[in-house]
Amino acid sequence: MNAKGQAAVTDALFFLMVIISLSIFLFGFSTTYGESVKQQVQDEFNVTFATNALKTILYSSTSRDFDKTIYDPNAEVDYLLALVKEDYADDEKMNDREKVVLSDTIFAVLKPIADSTDYIFTITVPSGSSPKLVYMLVHTTNFKKDGPFLPGRYYRYTVDPANAHADYFCGNDVNYRGNLDIKINQLLVNVGPISESSSPIKLSVFGPDGAPGTVNAQADLIMWDPVWLGSTRDRTSGLLYETDPMDPYNEWGCVSVADVKSGASP
Amino acid sequence: MLAKGFIGPIGDDIPSLIPLLLGLVIFFSTFTTAFNSFDRINTEFDSDLAVMNITRIMQSNSYVVGYDEYKRHCDEIGVVNSSFIAVLTDNWVNESTALPDAQSIFDIKIFEDSENHLYTCSNLSSSGAPEFISDYLSAENAAERKVSSRVFPIALEDEKIVKPMHLVVITWR
């Protein structure tokens, strides 16, 4: 009888072992269930947002009077892209006022996600013998880097809520082809997953004989979750700045949007 | 002597019943936890899919030509197994209607065009004339429900001006 009792206990222990194994498998499966689908849904939302944002920016109207908005009943309203084309046609670059007008619309359209997303908006003339950066707006989180407080420990990154973001117009007076375009690509491959939307547009130009024409250009909106773009222990050179997000590398040719707005920029 | 320690056919197996019962308890506890987890995640997927479907219809090509088109898109929304609201707002764009930073989506004001059309679409009736999202779903009510919300930029043509707007879609059960 004792032997019979031991056999029953052994069987029960085996049963318990099988149950525990199954339970561990089931629990593990349930905790990861839907993770990939959830990520895909989030990616879909991000891409849809980027696409909609770019379309909305390019479709939008704006006031021709820079001190008025489209909601002002006395404002002379035109398409934002028309204003950009007109300005570009003058001297094949964008002036500060038009840059500010375009940035106001970009900031307004992207405001719902501005706190949780960094982004770059560019207008480029990609083809032809001299690819050109016409416009570049960078919105990045103004991280402060502290520490490490103990040797070998990690740095601490914080954000001052009162001055949470750094916004620049970049690509001013710098060589785009073979220099800035490489830096932009280097930044984008290092910031993690990005949501990107592109749209072909046409910019107006005047030929050597003064005849009006158009040139193919491209508007891009690229968004990513905020990350530190400065130097790290493993990355001795920063992606956009060294240690201070308000002080980007000179190679980027950046000026603060606030400075341009206040007229302090050269 | 043969009966020493023998306390009956079941009593003799009592020690083996303990791991058996323990195993059953572990299994059913895990099964219940997993089932609840699947159910919760599936509900979230349903909410997300509902938001995506409503958004896809309402945004169309990200350009809405006036109130008639907005209502036409609204009428195209089929049966949704959730309560939903889809509104256009200029709260993020228009400084005169801008929300203070700390306010929630329930305080978003529904856009009213120059002809006094309210850009709202829902399978619910609001409490009175809707003006804010909270007229359909208040923050207090939302706390008791599974709410899914998304915001997308959209362009609206109003008075021949293309105004940047935001489409806010909220579903809940």
Tab-separated table of C-alpha atoms in Angstrom:
chain	number	residue	atom	x	y	z
A	1	MET	CA	0.000	0.000	0.000
A	2	ASN	CA	2.874	2.362	0.762
A	3	ALA	CA	4.277	1.747	-2.698
A	4	LYS	CA	0.922	2.464	-4.216
A	5	GLY	CA	0.675	5.738	-2.283
A	6	GLN	CA	4.145	6.844	-3.427
A	7	ALA	CA	3.245	6.093	-7.044
A	8	ALA	CA	0.125	8.222	-6.762
A	9	VAL	CA	2.092	11.113	-5.269
A	10	THR	CA	4.728	10.822	-7.983
A	11	ASP	CA	2.018	10.860	-10.657
A	12	ALA	CA	0.498	13.926	-9.046
A	13	LEU	CA	3.848	15.695	-8.934
A	14	PHE	CA	4.403	14.952	-12.611
A	15	PHE	CA	0.932	16.285	-13.285
A	16	LEU	CA	1.786	19.420	-11.291
A	17	MET	CA	4.991	19.832	-13.262
A	18	VAL	CA	3.126	19.577	-16.564
A	19	ILE	CA	0.516	22.054	-15.336
A	20	ILE	CA	3.163	24.540	-14.219
A	21	SER	CA	4.909	24.274	-17.580
A	22	LEU	CA	1.656	24.844	-19.418
A	23	SER	CA	0.776	27.744	-17.135
A	24	ILE	CA	4.141	29.400	-17.690
A	25	PHE	CA	3.702	29.051	-21.449
A	26	LEU	CA	0.147	30.384	-21.321
A	27	PHE	CA	1.124	33.296	-19.082
A	28	GLY	CA	4.079	34.171	-21.285
A	29	PHE	CA	1.916	34.024	-24.377
A	30	SER	CA	-0.785	36.192	-22.818
A	31	THR	CA	1.658	38.892	-21.731
A	32	THR	CA	3.073	39.266	-25.243
A	33	TYR	CA	-0.226	38.731	-27.051
A	34	GLY	CA	-0.949	41.529	-29.483
A	35	GLU	CA	2.314	43.410	-28.960
A	36	SER	CA	3.299	43.291	-32.612
A	37	VAL	CA	-0.209	44.175	-33.770
A	38	LYS	CA	-0.303	47.056	-31.294
A	39	GLN	CA	2.994	48.322	-32.674
A	40	GLN	CA	1.705	48.027	-36.239
A	41	VAL	CA	-1.435	49.961	-35.321
A	42	GLN	CA	0.684	52.684	-33.707
A	43	ASP	CA	2.939	52.833	-36.775
A	44	GLU	CA	-0.123	53.124	-38.981
A	45	PHE	CA	-1.410	56.018	-36.896
A	46	ASN	CA	1.963	57.764	-37.010
A	47	VAL	CA	2.286	57.417	-40.771
A	48	THR	CA	-1.303	58.578	-41.267
A	49	PHE	CA	-0.628	61.569	-39.040
A	50	ALA	CA	2.535	62.466	-40.955
A	51	THR	CA	0.772	62.111	-44.311
A	52	ASN	CA	-2.223	64.163	-43.212
A	53	ALA	CA	0.008	66.805	-41.652
A	54	LEU	CA	2.055	67.242	-44.820
A	55	LYS	CA	-1.044	67.461	-47.000
A	56	THR	CA	-2.667	69.937	-44.630
A	57	ILE	CA	0.438	72.137	-44.568
A	58	LEU	CA	0.687	72.147	-48.347
A	59	TYR	CA	-3.044	72.737	-48.890
A	60	SER	CA	-3.388	75.491	-46.281
A	61	SER	CA	-4.096	79.128	-46.889
A	62	THR	CA	-2.230	81.933	-45.203
A	63	SER	CA	-2.532	85.658	-44.806
A	64	ARG	CA	-0.475	87.863	-47.104
A	65	ASP	CA	-0.354	90.424	-44.326
A	66	PHE	CA	2.208	89.008	-41.962
A	67	ASP	CA	0.654	90.575	-38.909
A	68	LYS	CA	-2.746	89.021	-39.607
A	69	THR	CA	-4.094	85.488	-39.620
A	70	ILE	CA	-6.525	83.787	-41.969
A	71	TYR	CA	-9.170	84.253	-39.277
A	72	ASP	CA	-8.868	88.011	-39.553
A	73	PRO	CA	-11.792	89.237	-41.708
A	74	ASN	CA	-9.622	91.943	-43.255
A	75	ALA	CA	-6.699	89.699	-44.173
A	76	GLU	CA	-5.754	89.091	-47.774
A	77	VAL	CA	-5.611	85.336	-47.992
A	78	ASP	CA	-3.674	83.189	-50.434
A	79	TYR	CA	-2.389	79.643	-50.552
A	80	LEU	CA	0.681	79.081	-48.414
A	81	LEU	CA	2.383	77.195	-51.210
A	82	ALA	CA	1.698	80.078	-53.591
A	83	LEU	CA	3.498	82.378	-51.195
A	84	VAL	CA	6.439	79.978	-51.023
A	85	LYS	CA	6.619	79.646	-54.802
A	86	GLU	CA	6.416	83.382	-55.280
A	87	ASP	CA	9.164	84.002	-52.778
A	88	TYR	CA	11.372	81.285	-54.264
A	89	ALA	CA	10.932	82.643	-57.759
A	90	ASP	CA	12.506	85.959	-56.731
A	91	ASP	CA	15.976	84.722	-55.884
A	92	GLU	CA	15.663	80.916	-55.664
A	93	LYS	CA	15.696	80.955	-51.900
A	94	MET	CA	13.248	81.669	-49.133
A	95	ASN	CA	13.317	84.864	-47.157
A	96	ASP	CA	12.977	85.021	-43.404
A	97	ARG	CA	9.416	86.290	-43.394
A	98	GLU	CA	8.188	83.474	-45.611
A	99	LYS	CA	10.145	80.986	-43.535
A	100	VAL	CA	8.361	82.227	-40.430
A	101	VAL	CA	4.944	82.086	-42.106
A	102	LEU	CA	5.551	78.506	-43.207
A	103	SER	CA	6.868	77.552	-39.769
A	104	ASP	CA	3.782	79.031	-38.081
A	105	THR	CA	1.554	76.728	-40.112
A	106	ILE	CA	3.814	73.735	-39.476
A	107	PHE	CA	3.850	74.381	-35.722
A	108	ALA	CA	0.069	74.823	-35.654
A	109	VAL	CA	-0.644	71.654	-37.625
A	110	LEU	CA	1.777	69.565	-35.563
A	111	LYS	CA	0.858	71.123	-32.230
A	112	PRO	CA	-1.098	68.109	-30.907
A	113	ILE	CA	2.045	65.983	-31.011
A	114	ALA	CA	4.667	68.694	-30.527
A	115	ASP	CA	5.421	67.703	-26.941
A	116	SER	CA	5.935	64.037	-27.705
A	117	THR	CA	7.517	64.115	-31.141
A	118	ASP	CA	10.564	65.674	-32.742
A	119	TYR	CA	10.453	66.404	-36.436
A	120	ILE	CA	12.132	67.882	-39.485
A	121	PHE	CA	10.314	69.557	-42.329
A	122	THR	CA	12.279	70.157	-45.503
A	123	ILE	CA	11.735	71.444	-48.981
A	124	THR	CA	14.447	70.317	-51.346
A	125	VAL	CA	15.174	70.442	-55.022
A	126	PRO	CA	16.555	66.920	-55.228
A	127	SER	CA	17.241	66.466	-58.921
A	128	GLY	CA	19.453	68.213	-61.389
A	129	SER	CA	23.077	69.147	-61.269
A	130	SER	CA	22.862	71.072	-58.008
A	131	PRO	CA	20.467	69.602	-55.435
A	132	LYS	CA	19.381	72.343	-53.139
A	133	LEU	CA	17.900	72.673	-49.687
A	134	VAL	CA	15.269	75.378	-49.907
A	135	TYR	CA	13.822	75.157	-46.427
A	136	MET	CA	14.526	73.174	-43.307
A	137	LEU	CA	12.731	73.416	-39.985
A	138	VAL	CA	13.967	71.349	-37.050
A	139	HIS	CA	11.873	70.830	-33.933
A	140	THR	CA	13.754	68.942	-31.250
A	141	THR	CA	13.395	68.370	-27.534
A	142	ASN	CA	15.591	70.557	-25.372
A	143	PHE	CA	17.126	67.849	-23.183
A	144	LYS	CA	19.460	68.682	-20.334
A	145	LYS	CA	22.117	66.097	-19.675
A	146	ASP	CA	23.330	65.576	-16.107
A	147	GLY	CA	25.711	63.181	-14.470
A	148	PRO	CA	26.821	60.548	-14.225
A	149	PHE	CA	26.533	61.042	-10.498
A	150	LEU	CA	28.582	57.927	-9.813
A	151	PRO	CA	31.439	56.586	-11.941
A	152	GLY	CA	30.151	54.099	-14.502
A	153	ARG	CA	26.530	55.021	-13.967
A	154	TYR	CA	24.166	56.365	-16.613
A	155	TYR	CA	23.509	60.006	-17.489
A	156	ARG	CA	20.227	61.618	-16.577
A	157	TYR	CA	18.267	63.452	-19.279
A	158	THR	CA	15.629	65.945	-18.220
A	159	VAL	CA	13.446	68.514	-19.944
A	160	ASP	CA	12.635	71.937	-18.576
A	161	PRO	CA	8.872	72.346	-19.161
A	162	ALA	CA	9.258	76.105	-19.579
A	163	ASN	CA	11.758	75.674	-22.396
A	164	ALA	CA	10.983	72.215	-23.667
A	165	HIS	CA	11.892	72.508	-27.331
A	166	ALA	CA	14.493	73.971	-29.635
A	167	ASP	CA	13.314	75.110	-33.064
A	168	TYR	CA	15.655	76.121	-35.855
A	169	PHE	CA	15.766	77.001	-39.479
A	170	CYS	CA	18.760	75.073	-40.754
A	171	GLY	CA	20.726	74.787	-43.951
A	172	ASN	CA	21.574	78.489	-44.061
A	173	ASP	CA	24.773	79.270	-45.944
A	174	VAL	CA	26.054	75.707	-45.848
A	175	ASN	CA	26.833	73.212	-48.540
A	176	TYR	CA	23.881	70.826	-48.840
A	177	ARG	CA	25.130	68.247	-51.310
A	178	GLY	CA	27.757	65.962	-49.831
A	179	ASN	CA	27.704	67.623	-46.441
A	180	LEU	CA	24.382	68.503	-44.830
A	181	ASP	CA	22.457	65.784	-46.682
A	182	ILE	CA	24.864	63.233	-45.232
A	183	LYS	CA	24.396	64.659	-41.737
A	184	ILE	CA	20.622	64.550	-42.110
A	185	ASN	CA	20.763	60.916	-43.213
A	186	GLN	CA	23.140	60.127	-40.358
A	187	LEU	CA	20.708	61.708	-37.901
A	188	LEU	CA	17.713	59.853	-39.293
A	189	VAL	CA	19.302	56.428	-39.135
A	190	ASN	CA	20.225	57.003	-35.500
A	191	VAL	CA	16.984	58.339	-34.030
A	192	GLY	CA	15.127	55.036	-34.102
A	193	PRO	CA	11.820	54.411	-35.854
A	194	ILE	CA	10.680	57.354	-37.965
A	195	SER	CA	7.386	58.257	-39.610
A	196	GLU	CA	7.952	59.942	-42.902
A	197	SER	CA	5.816	61.555	-45.542
A	198	SER	CA	6.935	63.082	-48.821
A	199	SER	CA	5.180	65.015	-51.507
A	200	PRO	CA	6.388	66.310	-54.855
A	201	ILE	CA	5.769	69.998	-55.405
A	202	LYS	CA	6.756	72.463	-58.089
A	203	LEU	CA	8.581	75.694	-57.391
A	204	SER	CA	8.557	78.648	-59.717
A	205	VAL	CA	11.760	79.897	-61.310
A	206	PHE	CA	12.760	82.310	-64.000
A	207	GLY	CA	15.083	81.085	-66.706
A	208	PRO	CA	18.186	82.981	-67.905
A	209	ASP	CA	16.027	84.644	-70.526
A	210	GLY	CA	13.528	85.734	-67.885
A	211	ALA	CA	10.917	83.229	-68.984
A	212	PRO	CA	8.902	81.724	-66.114
A	213	GLY	CA	9.253	78.045	-65.486
A	214	THR	CA	9.038	75.448	-62.770
A	215	VAL	CA	11.438	73.144	-61.036
A	216	ASN	CA	10.556	69.846	-59.384
A	217	ALA	CA	10.933	69.958	-55.632
A	218	GLN	CA	10.007	67.757	-52.713
A	219	ALA	CA	8.496	68.465	-49.305
A	220	ASP	CA	9.323	65.997	-46.549
A	221	LEU	CA	8.040	65.655	-43.023
A	222	ILE	CA	9.955	63.237	-40.826
A	223	MET	CA	8.910	62.556	-37.239
A	224	TRP	CA	10.405	60.456	-34.456
A	225	ASP	CA	10.173	59.988	-30.714
A	226	PRO	CA	12.375	62.478	-28.844
A	227	VAL	CA	15.926	61.251	-28.321
A	228	TRP	CA	19.203	62.822	-27.271
A	229	LEU	CA	20.979	64.024	-30.418
A	230	GLY	CA	24.202	65.063	-28.719
A	231	SER	CA	27.333	63.082	-28.064
A	232	THR	CA	27.239	59.997	-25.877
A	233	ARG	CA	29.766	57.598	-24.429
A	234	ASP	CA	29.518	55.446	-27.572
A	235	ARG	CA	28.981	58.321	-29.994
A	236	THR	CA	31.771	60.790	-29.555
A	237	SER	CA	30.320	63.250	-32.050
A	238	GLY	CA	26.724	64.380	-31.690
A	239	LEU	CA	24.103	64.051	-34.413
A	240	LEU	CA	22.937	67.675	-34.242
A	241	TYR	CA	24.683	69.231	-31.256
A	242	GLU	CA	27.434	68.378	-28.811
A	243	THR	CA	25.909	68.937	-25.379
A	244	ASP	CA	23.345	71.702	-25.706
A	245	PRO	CA	20.300	71.328	-27.974
A	246	MET	CA	20.120	75.132	-28.192
A	247	ASP	CA	23.580	75.179	-29.744
A	248	PRO	CA	23.644	72.982	-32.869
A	249	TYR	CA	26.821	72.376	-34.859
A	250	ASN	CA	27.805	75.133	-37.273
A	251	GLU	CA	27.819	72.623	-40.139
A	252	TRP	CA	24.017	72.547	-39.930
A	253	GLY	CA	23.728	76.291	-40.556
A	254	CYS	CA	20.953	76.679	-37.996
A	255	VAL	CA	19.382	79.813	-36.602
A	256	SER	CA	16.740	79.888	-33.932
A	257	VAL	CA	13.182	80.412	-35.143
A	258	ALA	CA	12.635	82.803	-32.255
A	259	ASP	CA	15.640	84.874	-33.347
A	260	VAL	CA	14.403	85.056	-36.920
A	261	LYS	CA	10.947	86.035	-35.722
A	262	SER	CA	12.322	88.804	-33.579
A	263	GLY	CA	14.563	89.968	-36.390
A	264	ALA	CA	17.724	89.271	-34.412
A	265	SER	CA	19.058	86.898	-37.020
A	266	PRO	CA	21.553	88.328	-39.492
B	1	MET	CA	-0.591	-5.794	9.530
B	2	LEU	CA	-1.845	-5.532	5.988
B	3	ALA	CA	-4.215	-2.791	7.028
B	4	LYS	CA	-1.548	-0.712	8.790
B	5	GLY	CA	-1.797	2.911	7.621
B	6	PHE	CA	-4.701	2.084	5.367
B	7	ILE	CA	-7.434	4.669	5.795
B	8	GLY	CA	-9.600	3.803	2.856
B	9	PRO	CA	-9.350	3.963	-0.986
B	10	ILE	CA	-9.571	7.775	-1.079
B	11	GLY	CA	-7.863	8.494	2.227
B	12	ASP	CA	-4.839	6.588	1.103
B	13	ASP	CA	-4.476	8.972	-1.917
B	14	ILE	CA	-4.931	12.211	0.040
B	15	PRO	CA	-1.233	13.221	-0.250
B	16	SER	CA	-1.433	12.875	-4.027
B	17	LEU	CA	-4.594	14.960	-4.165
B	18	ILE	CA	-2.758	18.000	-2.800
B	19	PRO	CA	-0.499	18.517	-5.872
B	20	LEU	CA	-3.424	17.597	-8.112
B	21	LEU	CA	-5.615	20.300	-6.617
B	22	LEU	CA	-2.729	22.746	-6.544
B	23	GLY	CA	-2.117	22.074	-10.233
B	24	LEU	CA	-5.751	22.636	-11.080
B	25	VAL	CA	-5.802	25.890	-9.125
B	26	ILE	CA	-2.644	27.112	-10.875
B	27	PHE	CA	-3.956	26.110	-14.285
B	28	PHE	CA	-7.359	27.731	-13.954
B	29	SER	CA	-5.901	30.872	-12.373
B	30	THR	CA	-3.492	31.250	-15.263
B	31	PHE	CA	-6.204	30.425	-17.759
B	32	THR	CA	-8.505	33.073	-16.280
B	33	THR	CA	-5.727	35.672	-16.231
B	34	ALA	CA	-4.791	34.893	-19.823
B	35	PHE	CA	-8.410	34.943	-20.937
B	36	ASN	CA	-8.973	38.331	-19.326
B	37	SER	CA	-5.782	39.620	-20.921
B	38	PHE	CA	-6.862	38.410	-24.385
B	39	ASP	CA	-10.277	39.923	-23.875
B	40	ARG	CA	-8.846	43.301	-22.801
B	41	ILE	CA	-6.381	43.454	-25.677
B	42	ASN	CA	-9.026	42.388	-28.200
B	43	THR	CA	-11.256	45.172	-26.921
B	44	GLU	CA	-8.401	47.631	-27.415
B	45	PHE	CA	-7.898	46.332	-30.961
B	46	ASP	CA	-11.596	46.761	-31.669
B	47	SER	CA	-11.444	50.341	-30.401
B	48	ASP	CA	-8.336	51.096	-32.451
B	49	LEU	CA	-9.873	49.526	-35.556
B	50	ALA	CA	-13.063	51.520	-35.022
B	51	VAL	CA	-11.022	54.726	-34.750
B	52	MET	CA	-9.055	53.824	-37.875
B	53	ASN	CA	-12.182	53.024	-39.868
B	54	ILE	CA	-13.957	56.204	-38.803
B	55	THR	CA	-10.826	58.253	-39.468
B	56	ARG	CA	-10.347	56.726	-42.909
B	57	ILE	CA	-13.883	57.656	-43.906
B	58	MET	CA	-13.973	61.093	-42.302
B	59	GLN	CA	-10.583	62.306	-43.503
B	60	SER	CA	-11.033	61.024	-47.054
B	61	ASN	CA	-8.081	62.654	-48.851
B	62	SER	CA	-7.294	65.046	-45.952
B	63	TYR	CA	-9.213	67.834	-47.672
B	64	VAL	CA	-12.827	68.544	-46.802
B	65	VAL	CA	-14.719	70.858	-49.137
B	66	GLY	CA	-17.321	72.290	-46.803
B	67	TYR	CA	-20.008	71.005	-44.516
B	68	ASP	CA	-21.949	68.972	-47.098
B	69	GLU	CA	-18.957	66.787	-47.815
B	70	TYR	CA	-18.295	66.365	-44.102
B	71	LYS	CA	-21.877	65.200	-43.522
B	72	ARG	CA	-21.686	62.902	-46.517
B	73	HIS	CA	-18.603	61.251	-45.069
B	74	CYS	CA	-20.382	61.026	-41.721
B	75	ASP	CA	-23.337	59.232	-43.320
B	76	GLU	CA	-20.959	56.712	-44.883
B	77	ILE	CA	-19.892	55.409	-41.504
B	78	GLY	CA	-21.563	52.050	-41.025
B	79	VAL	CA	-22.433	50.252	-37.845
B	80	VAL	CA	-19.760	50.698	-35.211
B	81	ASN	CA	-19.863	48.530	-32.116
B	82	SER	CA	-18.841	51.490	-29.990
B	83	SER	CA	-20.051	54.951	-29.282
B	84	PHE	CA	-18.074	57.428	-31.291
B	85	ILE	CA	-17.648	61.093	-32.013
B	86	ALA	CA	-15.653	62.681	-34.831
B	87	VAL	CA	-15.308	66.450	-34.784
B	88	LEU	CA	-13.292	69.111	-36.526
B	89	THR	CA	-11.652	71.700	-34.335
B	90	ASP	CA	-9.374	74.687	-34.835
B	91	ASN	CA	-8.343	74.830	-31.175
B	92	TRP	CA	-4.714	74.031	-31.995
B	93	VAL	CA	-4.526	76.403	-34.942
B	94	ASN	CA	-6.616	79.445	-34.192
B	95	GLU	CA	-5.177	81.564	-31.403
B	96	SER	CA	-8.556	83.019	-30.556
B	97	THR	CA	-9.979	79.586	-29.729
B	98	ALA	CA	-6.780	77.986	-28.472
B	99	LEU	CA	-6.944	75.674	-25.503
B	100	PRO	CA	-4.813	76.353	-22.469
B	101	ASP	CA	-2.054	73.776	-22.456
B	102	ALA	CA	-3.292	71.761	-19.526
B	103	GLN	CA	-6.821	71.198	-20.774
B	104	SER	CA	-7.996	67.804	-21.966
B	105	ILE	CA	-9.547	66.684	-25.228
B	106	PHE	CA	-12.982	66.824	-23.610
B	107	ASP	CA	-12.710	70.616	-23.573
B	108	ILE	CA	-12.123	70.799	-27.313
B	109	LYS	CA	-14.541	73.135	-29.016
B	110	ILE	CA	-16.307	71.841	-32.107
B	111	PHE	CA	-15.616	74.002	-35.156
B	112	GLU	CA	-18.494	76.110	-36.394
B	113	ASP	CA	-18.157	77.489	-39.897
B	114	SER	CA	-19.277	80.812	-41.311
B	115	GLU	CA	-22.760	79.377	-41.945
B	116	ASN	CA	-23.052	78.139	-38.376
B	117	HIS	CA	-22.628	74.472	-39.256
B	118	LEU	CA	-21.108	72.418	-36.491
B	119	TYR	CA	-18.580	69.892	-37.750
B	120	THR	CA	-19.557	66.977	-35.591
B	121	CYS	CA	-20.430	63.381	-36.377
B	122	SER	CA	-21.577	60.823	-33.853
B	123	ASN	CA	-23.870	57.847	-33.372
B	124	LEU	CA	-25.085	59.497	-30.162
B	125	SER	CA	-27.182	62.506	-29.493
B	126	SER	CA	-25.576	65.217	-27.441
B	127	SER	CA	-26.928	66.686	-24.269
B	128	GLY	CA	-28.350	69.878	-25.739
B	129	ALA	CA	-26.703	71.810	-28.553
B	130	PRO	CA	-23.202	70.378	-28.852
B	131	GLU	CA	-20.430	72.870	-28.465
B	132	PHE	CA	-17.660	70.872	-26.841
B	133	ILE	CA	-16.700	67.208	-26.909
B	134	SER	CA	-17.772	67.048	-23.275
B	135	ASP	CA	-21.338	67.495	-24.494
B	136	TYR	CA	-21.050	63.933	-25.775
B	137	LEU	CA	-18.579	62.468	-23.335
B	138	SER	CA	-17.368	64.170	-20.188
B	139	ALA	CA	-14.096	63.425	-18.463
B	140	GLU	CA	-16.027	61.946	-15.532
B	141	ASN	CA	-17.925	59.526	-17.766
B	142	ALA	CA	-14.789	58.655	-19.695
B	143	ALA	CA	-13.071	57.498	-16.530
B	144	GLU	CA	-15.533	54.610	-16.294
B	145	ARG	CA	-15.169	53.532	-19.922
B	146	LYS	CA	-12.617	52.193	-22.351
B	147	VAL	CA	-11.878	55.291	-24.413
B	148	SER	CA	-9.708	55.426	-27.508
B	149	SER	CA	-8.902	58.747	-29.132
B	150	ARG	CA	-6.796	60.053	-32.000
B	151	VAL	CA	-6.109	63.421	-33.584
B	152	PHE	CA	-5.259	63.951	-37.240
B	153	PRO	CA	-4.568	67.141	-39.193
B	154	ILE	CA	-7.017	67.907	-41.942
B	155	ALA	CA	-7.658	70.810	-44.304
B	156	LEU	CA	-11.117	72.371	-44.467
B	157	GLU	CA	-12.321	74.757	-47.130
B	158	ASP	CA	-14.490	77.429	-45.545
B	159	GLU	CA	-15.345	80.703	-47.267
B	160	LYS	CA	-12.844	79.792	-50.003
B	161	ILE	CA	-10.103	79.713	-47.375
B	162	VAL	CA	-8.338	76.434	-46.749
B	163	LYS	CA	-8.080	76.274	-42.989
B	164	PRO	CA	-5.804	73.841	-41.251
B	165	MET	CA	-7.895	71.879	-38.741
B	166	HIS	CA	-7.717	68.770	-36.653
B	167	LEU	CA	-10.011	65.806	-36.847
B	168	VAL	CA	-10.560	64.372	-33.374
B	169	VAL	CA	-11.988	60.847	-33.276
B	170	ILE	CA	-13.010	59.276	-29.976
B	171	THR	CA	-14.597	55.869	-29.472
B	172	TRP	CA	-15.708	54.351	-26.221
B	173	ARG	CA	-17.732	51.460	-24.791
